[in-house]
């Protein structure tokens, strides 16, 4: 069983925290800005990080339309602050016992949300990912997907 994408990501970064999902009727009234927060180590030190997580039960196209408008708005607003990173974390169940996490630099790729674009599975498989082992990933900034990395894959 592939555990929650956000739980895996939170346990794989510095001081990661998955914001709890609302329970009962609160789900109808409370809007969570995003799924989690934490910190990421970059060359110039620790940066605050907020992220939204999505899950694909099989390798298929990923539609940026899965990001809700309020999630997009909050990720973009928070990313305006100095030193704040905003990520879209996509978990994919590839095969039995083989699960991948794709991490998109949301500030860089948000145009794909605005234009309601998808990434076809054949291109998704060519993008950098982090494989899940024992409910964790080895987080690597070099594997964060930017618009330039998408352009390299799409040609």
Short mmCIF file of N, CA and C in Angstrom, two decimals:
data_model
loop_
_atom_site.label_atom_id
_atom_site.label_comp_id
_atom_site.label_asym_id
_atom_site.label_seq_id
_atom_site.Cartn_x
_atom_site.Cartn_y
_atom_site.Cartn_z
N UNK A 1 0.85 -1.19 0.00
CA UNK A 1 0.00 0.00 0.00
C UNK A 1 0.89 1.24 0.00
N UNK A 2 0.56 2.20 -0.83
CA UNK A 2 1.30 3.44 -0.95
C UNK A 2 0.69 4.44 0.04
N UNK A 3 1.43 4.80 1.10
CA UNK A 3 0.87 5.74 2.07
C UNK A 3 0.70 7.13 1.46
N UNK A 4 0.07 8.00 2.19
CA UNK A 4 -0.23 9.34 1.71
C UNK A 4 1.03 10.06 1.23
N UNK A 5 0.92 10.66 0.07
CA UNK A 5 2.02 11.39 -0.55
C UNK A 5 2.57 12.45 0.40
N UNK A 6 1.68 13.19 1.05
CA UNK A 6 2.11 14.29 1.92
C UNK A 6 2.85 13.77 3.15
N UNK A 7 2.43 12.62 3.67
CA UNK A 7 3.11 12.04 4.83
C UNK A 7 4.53 11.64 4.46
N UNK A 8 4.68 11.03 3.29
CA UNK A 8 6.01 10.64 2.80
C UNK A 8 6.89 11.88 2.62
N UNK A 9 6.35 12.89 1.97
CA UNK A 9 7.13 14.09 1.71
C UNK A 9 7.50 14.80 3.02
N UNK A 10 6.54 14.92 3.93
CA UNK A 10 6.81 15.59 5.21
C UNK A 10 7.91 14.89 5.99
N UNK A 11 7.94 13.57 5.93
CA UNK A 11 8.96 12.84 6.68
C UNK A 11 10.31 12.84 5.97
N UNK A 12 10.37 13.38 4.77
CA UNK A 12 11.59 13.35 3.97
C UNK A 12 12.29 14.70 3.87
N UNK A 13 11.68 15.75 4.43
CA UNK A 13 12.29 17.08 4.38
C UNK A 13 12.54 17.58 5.80
N UNK A 14 13.23 18.69 5.91
CA UNK A 14 13.56 19.30 7.19
C UNK A 14 12.30 19.89 7.84
N UNK A 15 11.96 19.43 9.02
CA UNK A 15 10.83 19.94 9.80
C UNK A 15 9.53 19.92 9.01
N UNK A 16 9.30 18.86 8.26
CA UNK A 16 8.08 18.75 7.46
C UNK A 16 6.86 18.55 8.33
N UNK A 17 5.77 19.19 7.96
CA UNK A 17 4.51 19.06 8.70
C UNK A 17 3.36 18.98 7.71
N UNK A 18 2.59 17.91 7.80
CA UNK A 18 1.41 17.72 6.97
C UNK A 18 0.24 18.36 7.71
N UNK A 19 -0.39 19.35 7.12
CA UNK A 19 -1.55 19.99 7.74
C UNK A 19 -2.69 18.98 7.75
N UNK A 20 -3.27 18.69 8.93
CA UNK A 20 -4.33 17.68 9.00
C UNK A 20 -5.53 18.05 8.13
N UNK A 21 -6.13 17.02 7.55
CA UNK A 21 -7.36 17.23 6.79
C UNK A 21 -8.49 17.54 7.76
N UNK A 22 -9.43 18.40 7.37
CA UNK A 22 -10.56 18.71 8.24
C UNK A 22 -11.42 17.46 8.47
N UNK A 23 -12.00 17.38 9.62
CA UNK A 23 -12.87 16.25 9.94
C UNK A 23 -14.33 16.69 9.95
N UNK A 24 -15.20 15.73 9.78
CA UNK A 24 -16.64 15.94 9.93
C UNK A 24 -17.12 17.11 9.06
N UNK A 25 -17.95 17.96 9.62
CA UNK A 25 -18.54 19.07 8.88
C UNK A 25 -17.57 20.22 8.65
N UNK A 26 -16.41 20.20 9.34
CA UNK A 26 -15.45 21.28 9.14
C UNK A 26 -14.92 21.27 7.72
N UNK A 27 -14.95 20.11 7.06
CA UNK A 27 -14.49 20.02 5.68
C UNK A 27 -15.29 20.90 4.75
N UNK A 28 -16.51 21.23 5.14
CA UNK A 28 -17.37 22.08 4.33
C UNK A 28 -17.10 23.57 4.54
N UNK A 29 -16.44 23.91 5.66
CA UNK A 29 -16.29 25.33 6.00
C UNK A 29 -14.85 25.83 6.01
N UNK A 30 -13.89 24.94 6.18
CA UNK A 30 -12.50 25.35 6.30
C UNK A 30 -11.76 25.09 4.99
N UNK A 31 -11.09 26.11 4.49
CA UNK A 31 -10.25 25.94 3.32
C UNK A 31 -8.81 25.92 3.80
N UNK A 32 -8.12 24.82 3.52
CA UNK A 32 -6.70 24.73 3.85
C UNK A 32 -5.93 25.32 2.69
N UNK A 33 -4.97 26.20 2.97
CA UNK A 33 -4.26 26.85 1.86
C UNK A 33 -3.44 25.88 1.02
N UNK A 34 -2.87 24.85 1.66
CA UNK A 34 -2.08 23.84 0.98
C UNK A 34 -1.94 22.66 1.92
N UNK A 35 -1.27 21.61 1.50
CA UNK A 35 -1.21 20.37 2.28
C UNK A 35 -0.15 20.33 3.36
N UNK A 36 0.94 21.06 3.19
CA UNK A 36 1.98 20.96 4.20
C UNK A 36 2.99 22.07 4.11
N UNK A 37 3.87 22.09 5.12
CA UNK A 37 4.93 23.07 5.17
C UNK A 37 6.16 22.46 5.83
N UNK A 38 7.25 23.13 5.66
CA UNK A 38 8.51 22.66 6.22
C UNK A 38 9.63 23.57 5.76
N UNK A 39 10.83 23.01 5.71
CA UNK A 39 11.98 23.78 5.26
C UNK A 39 12.82 22.91 4.33
N UNK A 40 13.52 23.57 3.44
CA UNK A 40 14.40 22.88 2.51
C UNK A 40 15.76 23.59 2.53
N UNK A 41 16.81 22.80 2.55
CA UNK A 41 18.17 23.35 2.57
C UNK A 41 18.61 23.66 1.14
N UNK A 42 18.98 24.92 0.93
CA UNK A 42 19.51 25.33 -0.36
C UNK A 42 20.91 25.88 -0.13
N UNK A 43 21.59 26.28 -1.19
CA UNK A 43 22.96 26.77 -1.08
C UNK A 43 23.11 27.91 -0.09
N UNK A 44 22.11 28.80 -0.03
CA UNK A 44 22.19 29.97 0.84
C UNK A 44 21.52 29.78 2.19
N UNK A 45 21.18 28.53 2.54
CA UNK A 45 20.59 28.25 3.86
C UNK A 45 19.19 27.66 3.76
N UNK A 46 18.51 27.62 4.90
CA UNK A 46 17.17 27.05 4.96
C UNK A 46 16.14 28.00 4.35
N UNK A 47 15.22 27.43 3.60
CA UNK A 47 14.11 28.18 3.01
C UNK A 47 12.80 27.56 3.49
N UNK A 48 11.83 28.42 3.79
CA UNK A 48 10.49 27.96 4.12
C UNK A 48 9.89 27.31 2.88
N UNK A 49 9.11 26.27 3.08
CA UNK A 49 8.52 25.52 1.97
C UNK A 49 7.06 25.24 2.26
N UNK A 50 6.21 25.47 1.28
CA UNK A 50 4.82 25.03 1.36
C UNK A 50 4.55 24.16 0.13
N UNK A 51 3.66 23.18 0.30
CA UNK A 51 3.41 22.29 -0.83
C UNK A 51 1.97 21.80 -0.84
N UNK A 52 1.57 21.41 -2.04
CA UNK A 52 0.28 20.75 -2.27
C UNK A 52 0.60 19.38 -2.84
N UNK A 53 -0.07 18.36 -2.34
CA UNK A 53 0.17 17.01 -2.80
C UNK A 53 -0.98 16.45 -3.61
N UNK A 54 -0.65 15.67 -4.61
CA UNK A 54 -1.63 14.97 -5.44
C UNK A 54 -1.16 13.53 -5.62
N UNK A 55 -2.09 12.65 -5.94
CA UNK A 55 -1.77 11.22 -6.05
C UNK A 55 -2.40 10.64 -7.30
N UNK A 56 -1.59 9.87 -8.04
CA UNK A 56 -2.08 9.12 -9.19
C UNK A 56 -1.97 7.64 -8.85
N UNK A 57 -3.05 6.91 -8.96
CA UNK A 57 -3.05 5.48 -8.58
C UNK A 57 -2.35 4.60 -9.61
N UNK A 58 -1.99 5.20 -10.75
CA UNK A 58 -1.22 4.47 -11.77
C UNK A 58 -0.49 5.51 -12.61
N UNK A 59 0.50 5.05 -13.37
CA UNK A 59 1.23 5.96 -14.25
C UNK A 59 0.30 6.36 -15.38
N UNK A 60 -0.06 7.63 -15.39
CA UNK A 60 -0.95 8.18 -16.41
C UNK A 60 -0.64 9.66 -16.53
N UNK A 61 -1.32 10.33 -17.41
CA UNK A 61 -1.11 11.77 -17.57
C UNK A 61 -1.46 12.49 -16.28
N UNK A 62 -0.71 13.53 -15.99
CA UNK A 62 -1.03 14.37 -14.83
C UNK A 62 -1.61 15.68 -15.33
N UNK A 63 -2.81 15.99 -14.87
CA UNK A 63 -3.51 17.20 -15.28
C UNK A 63 -3.35 18.26 -14.18
N UNK A 64 -2.78 19.40 -14.55
CA UNK A 64 -2.60 20.48 -13.58
C UNK A 64 -3.94 21.05 -13.11
N UNK A 65 -5.02 20.71 -13.80
CA UNK A 65 -6.35 21.10 -13.37
C UNK A 65 -6.76 20.44 -12.06
N UNK A 66 -6.01 19.43 -11.60
CA UNK A 66 -6.28 18.81 -10.30
C UNK A 66 -5.98 19.75 -9.15
N UNK A 67 -5.15 20.75 -9.42
CA UNK A 67 -4.87 21.76 -8.40
C UNK A 67 -6.09 22.67 -8.33
N UNK A 68 -6.62 22.85 -7.14
CA UNK A 68 -7.80 23.70 -6.96
C UNK A 68 -7.40 25.18 -7.05
N UNK A 69 -8.30 26.04 -7.50
CA UNK A 69 -7.97 27.46 -7.64
C UNK A 69 -7.45 28.09 -6.34
N UNK A 70 -8.04 27.74 -5.19
CA UNK A 70 -7.55 28.33 -3.94
C UNK A 70 -6.16 27.82 -3.59
N UNK A 71 -5.84 26.57 -3.95
CA UNK A 71 -4.50 26.02 -3.70
C UNK A 71 -3.48 26.76 -4.56
N UNK A 72 -3.82 26.96 -5.82
CA UNK A 72 -2.96 27.73 -6.72
C UNK A 72 -2.71 29.12 -6.15
N UNK A 73 -3.77 29.79 -5.73
CA UNK A 73 -3.66 31.17 -5.23
C UNK A 73 -2.76 31.24 -4.00
N UNK A 74 -2.95 30.33 -3.06
CA UNK A 74 -2.12 30.36 -1.84
C UNK A 74 -0.67 30.02 -2.14
N UNK A 75 -0.42 29.01 -2.96
CA UNK A 75 0.96 28.67 -3.31
C UNK A 75 1.66 29.85 -3.97
N UNK A 76 0.96 30.53 -4.85
CA UNK A 76 1.57 31.67 -5.55
C UNK A 76 1.80 32.84 -4.60
N UNK A 77 0.86 33.12 -3.72
CA UNK A 77 1.02 34.23 -2.78
C UNK A 77 2.17 33.98 -1.82
N UNK A 78 2.24 32.79 -1.24
CA UNK A 78 3.32 32.47 -0.31
C UNK A 78 4.67 32.50 -1.01
N UNK A 79 4.71 32.08 -2.26
CA UNK A 79 5.99 32.02 -2.98
C UNK A 79 6.55 33.40 -3.30
N UNK A 80 5.75 34.45 -3.12
CA UNK A 80 6.22 35.82 -3.36
C UNK A 80 7.16 36.29 -2.25
N UNK A 81 7.05 35.69 -1.08
CA UNK A 81 7.90 36.11 0.04
C UNK A 81 9.33 35.65 -0.19
N UNK A 82 10.27 36.44 0.24
CA UNK A 82 11.69 36.13 0.05
C UNK A 82 12.04 34.81 0.72
N UNK A 83 12.66 33.92 -0.04
CA UNK A 83 13.14 32.65 0.51
C UNK A 83 12.08 31.58 0.67
N UNK A 84 10.90 31.79 0.12
CA UNK A 84 9.83 30.78 0.25
C UNK A 84 9.75 29.96 -1.03
N UNK A 85 9.74 28.66 -0.88
CA UNK A 85 9.58 27.73 -1.99
C UNK A 85 8.16 27.19 -1.98
N UNK A 86 7.58 26.96 -3.14
CA UNK A 86 6.25 26.37 -3.27
C UNK A 86 6.36 25.19 -4.23
N UNK A 87 5.97 24.01 -3.75
CA UNK A 87 6.10 22.81 -4.56
C UNK A 87 4.75 22.14 -4.77
N UNK A 88 4.63 21.49 -5.90
CA UNK A 88 3.53 20.57 -6.15
C UNK A 88 4.15 19.18 -6.11
N UNK A 89 3.69 18.36 -5.19
CA UNK A 89 4.26 17.04 -4.96
C UNK A 89 3.26 16.01 -5.49
N UNK A 90 3.68 15.22 -6.48
CA UNK A 90 2.79 14.26 -7.12
C UNK A 90 3.33 12.85 -6.88
N UNK A 91 2.53 12.05 -6.18
CA UNK A 91 2.89 10.66 -5.96
C UNK A 91 2.25 9.79 -7.02
N UNK A 92 3.01 8.82 -7.51
CA UNK A 92 2.51 7.92 -8.55
C UNK A 92 2.80 6.48 -8.13
N UNK A 93 1.74 5.67 -8.13
CA UNK A 93 1.94 4.24 -7.93
C UNK A 93 2.27 3.66 -9.30
N UNK A 94 3.53 3.32 -9.49
CA UNK A 94 3.99 2.86 -10.80
C UNK A 94 3.71 1.38 -10.98
N UNK A 95 4.07 0.59 -10.02
CA UNK A 95 3.87 -0.85 -10.05
C UNK A 95 3.88 -1.34 -8.60
N UNK A 96 3.55 -2.59 -8.41
CA UNK A 96 3.53 -3.13 -7.06
C UNK A 96 4.88 -2.89 -6.37
N UNK A 97 4.84 -2.14 -5.29
CA UNK A 97 6.06 -1.85 -4.54
C UNK A 97 6.97 -0.83 -5.17
N UNK A 98 6.54 -0.21 -6.26
CA UNK A 98 7.37 0.78 -6.94
C UNK A 98 6.58 2.08 -7.03
N UNK A 99 6.92 3.02 -6.16
CA UNK A 99 6.20 4.28 -6.07
C UNK A 99 7.16 5.45 -6.26
N UNK A 100 6.72 6.43 -7.02
CA UNK A 100 7.54 7.58 -7.34
C UNK A 100 6.91 8.85 -6.79
N UNK A 101 7.77 9.82 -6.49
CA UNK A 101 7.33 11.16 -6.12
C UNK A 101 7.98 12.13 -7.11
N UNK A 102 7.14 12.92 -7.76
CA UNK A 102 7.60 14.00 -8.62
C UNK A 102 7.39 15.29 -7.86
N UNK A 103 8.39 16.16 -7.86
CA UNK A 103 8.29 17.44 -7.16
C UNK A 103 8.47 18.56 -8.19
N UNK A 104 7.43 19.37 -8.33
CA UNK A 104 7.44 20.48 -9.27
C UNK A 104 7.65 21.80 -8.52
N UNK A 105 8.51 22.65 -9.04
CA UNK A 105 8.67 24.00 -8.52
C UNK A 105 7.43 24.78 -9.00
N UNK A 106 6.45 24.92 -8.11
CA UNK A 106 5.16 25.44 -8.53
C UNK A 106 5.24 26.87 -9.05
N UNK A 107 6.08 27.68 -8.45
CA UNK A 107 6.21 29.06 -8.92
C UNK A 107 6.67 29.09 -10.37
N UNK A 108 7.50 28.12 -10.74
CA UNK A 108 8.05 28.06 -12.08
C UNK A 108 7.08 27.44 -13.09
N UNK A 109 6.28 26.47 -12.66
CA UNK A 109 5.42 25.73 -13.61
C UNK A 109 3.95 26.11 -13.50
N UNK A 110 3.61 27.14 -12.73
CA UNK A 110 2.20 27.48 -12.50
C UNK A 110 1.46 27.85 -13.77
N UNK A 111 2.17 28.23 -14.81
CA UNK A 111 1.53 28.53 -16.09
C UNK A 111 0.76 27.31 -16.62
N UNK A 112 1.21 26.12 -16.24
CA UNK A 112 0.52 24.90 -16.67
C UNK A 112 -0.83 24.77 -15.99
N UNK A 113 -0.96 25.30 -14.77
CA UNK A 113 -2.27 25.35 -14.10
C UNK A 113 -3.15 26.37 -14.82
N UNK A 114 -2.61 27.53 -15.07
CA UNK A 114 -3.38 28.61 -15.69
C UNK A 114 -3.93 28.17 -17.05
N UNK A 115 -3.11 27.44 -17.81
CA UNK A 115 -3.52 26.99 -19.15
C UNK A 115 -4.20 25.62 -19.12
N UNK A 116 -4.37 25.05 -17.91
CA UNK A 116 -5.03 23.74 -17.74
C UNK A 116 -4.36 22.66 -18.58
N UNK A 117 -3.06 22.60 -18.50
CA UNK A 117 -2.27 21.63 -19.26
C UNK A 117 -2.10 20.32 -18.50
N UNK A 118 -1.74 19.30 -19.24
CA UNK A 118 -1.43 17.98 -18.68
C UNK A 118 -0.05 17.57 -19.15
N UNK A 119 0.56 16.68 -18.38
CA UNK A 119 1.82 16.06 -18.80
C UNK A 119 1.51 14.61 -19.12
N UNK A 120 1.68 14.24 -20.37
CA UNK A 120 1.41 12.88 -20.81
C UNK A 120 2.33 11.91 -20.07
N UNK A 121 1.85 10.71 -19.82
CA UNK A 121 2.62 9.73 -19.04
C UNK A 121 3.98 9.41 -19.68
N UNK A 122 4.05 9.39 -21.01
CA UNK A 122 5.35 9.07 -21.64
C UNK A 122 6.38 10.15 -21.35
N UNK A 123 5.94 11.40 -21.15
CA UNK A 123 6.85 12.48 -20.79
C UNK A 123 7.10 12.49 -19.28
N UNK A 124 6.06 12.18 -18.52
CA UNK A 124 6.21 12.11 -17.06
C UNK A 124 7.29 11.10 -16.68
N UNK A 125 7.33 9.98 -17.40
CA UNK A 125 8.32 8.94 -17.11
C UNK A 125 9.75 9.40 -17.41
N UNK A 126 9.91 10.44 -18.22
CA UNK A 126 11.24 10.95 -18.56
C UNK A 126 11.71 12.04 -17.60
N UNK A 127 10.82 12.52 -16.74
CA UNK A 127 11.16 13.59 -15.80
C UNK A 127 11.84 13.02 -14.56
N UNK A 128 12.64 13.85 -13.87
CA UNK A 128 13.28 13.36 -12.65
C UNK A 128 12.24 13.07 -11.56
N UNK A 129 12.46 12.01 -10.83
CA UNK A 129 11.56 11.62 -9.74
C UNK A 129 12.40 11.10 -8.58
N UNK A 130 11.75 10.89 -7.47
CA UNK A 130 12.39 10.30 -6.31
C UNK A 130 11.60 9.05 -5.94
N UNK A 131 12.28 7.93 -5.84
CA UNK A 131 11.59 6.68 -5.55
C UNK A 131 11.37 6.53 -4.05
N UNK A 132 10.21 6.03 -3.69
CA UNK A 132 9.86 5.84 -2.29
C UNK A 132 10.47 4.53 -1.80
N UNK A 133 11.19 4.62 -0.67
CA UNK A 133 11.75 3.45 0.01
C UNK A 133 11.41 3.58 1.48
N UNK A 134 10.75 2.57 2.03
CA UNK A 134 10.38 2.56 3.45
C UNK A 134 9.66 3.85 3.84
N UNK A 135 8.71 4.25 3.00
CA UNK A 135 7.84 5.41 3.23
C UNK A 135 8.60 6.74 3.32
N UNK A 136 9.74 6.82 2.64
CA UNK A 136 10.51 8.06 2.56
C UNK A 136 11.11 8.17 1.17
N UNK A 137 11.50 9.38 0.85
CA UNK A 137 12.28 9.61 -0.37
C UNK A 137 13.60 10.26 0.05
N UNK A 138 14.58 10.13 -0.79
CA UNK A 138 15.83 10.85 -0.60
C UNK A 138 15.65 12.17 -1.36
N UNK A 139 15.23 13.21 -0.63
CA UNK A 139 14.92 14.48 -1.28
C UNK A 139 16.18 15.08 -1.88
N UNK A 140 16.10 15.46 -3.15
CA UNK A 140 17.24 16.01 -3.87
C UNK A 140 16.76 17.22 -4.69
N UNK A 141 17.29 18.38 -4.38
CA UNK A 141 16.90 19.59 -5.11
C UNK A 141 17.14 19.49 -6.61
N UNK A 142 18.11 18.68 -7.01
CA UNK A 142 18.39 18.50 -8.44
C UNK A 142 17.25 17.80 -9.17
N UNK A 143 16.38 17.14 -8.42
CA UNK A 143 15.25 16.44 -9.03
C UNK A 143 13.96 17.24 -9.01
N UNK A 144 14.01 18.47 -8.52
CA UNK A 144 12.83 19.33 -8.54
C UNK A 144 12.61 19.78 -9.98
N UNK A 145 11.40 19.58 -10.47
CA UNK A 145 11.08 19.82 -11.88
C UNK A 145 10.72 21.29 -12.10
N UNK A 146 11.46 21.90 -13.01
CA UNK A 146 11.24 23.30 -13.39
C UNK A 146 10.69 23.33 -14.82
N UNK A 147 10.33 24.51 -15.25
CA UNK A 147 9.85 24.67 -16.62
C UNK A 147 10.94 24.31 -17.62
N UNK A 148 12.19 24.65 -17.30
CA UNK A 148 13.31 24.30 -18.19
C UNK A 148 13.44 22.78 -18.33
N UNK A 149 13.27 22.04 -17.23
CA UNK A 149 13.36 20.57 -17.31
C UNK A 149 12.21 20.00 -18.13
N UNK A 150 11.04 20.62 -18.02
CA UNK A 150 9.91 20.17 -18.84
C UNK A 150 10.19 20.43 -20.32
N UNK A 151 10.76 21.57 -20.62
CA UNK A 151 11.08 21.91 -22.01
C UNK A 151 12.11 20.94 -22.59
N UNK A 152 13.07 20.51 -21.76
CA UNK A 152 14.08 19.53 -22.20
C UNK A 152 13.41 18.22 -22.60
N UNK A 153 12.44 17.79 -21.82
CA UNK A 153 11.76 16.52 -22.08
C UNK A 153 10.83 16.62 -23.28
N UNK A 154 10.13 17.73 -23.39
CA UNK A 154 9.19 17.91 -24.51
C UNK A 154 9.89 18.28 -25.81
N UNK A 155 11.11 18.79 -25.69
CA UNK A 155 11.87 19.15 -26.88
C UNK A 155 11.48 20.43 -27.53
#
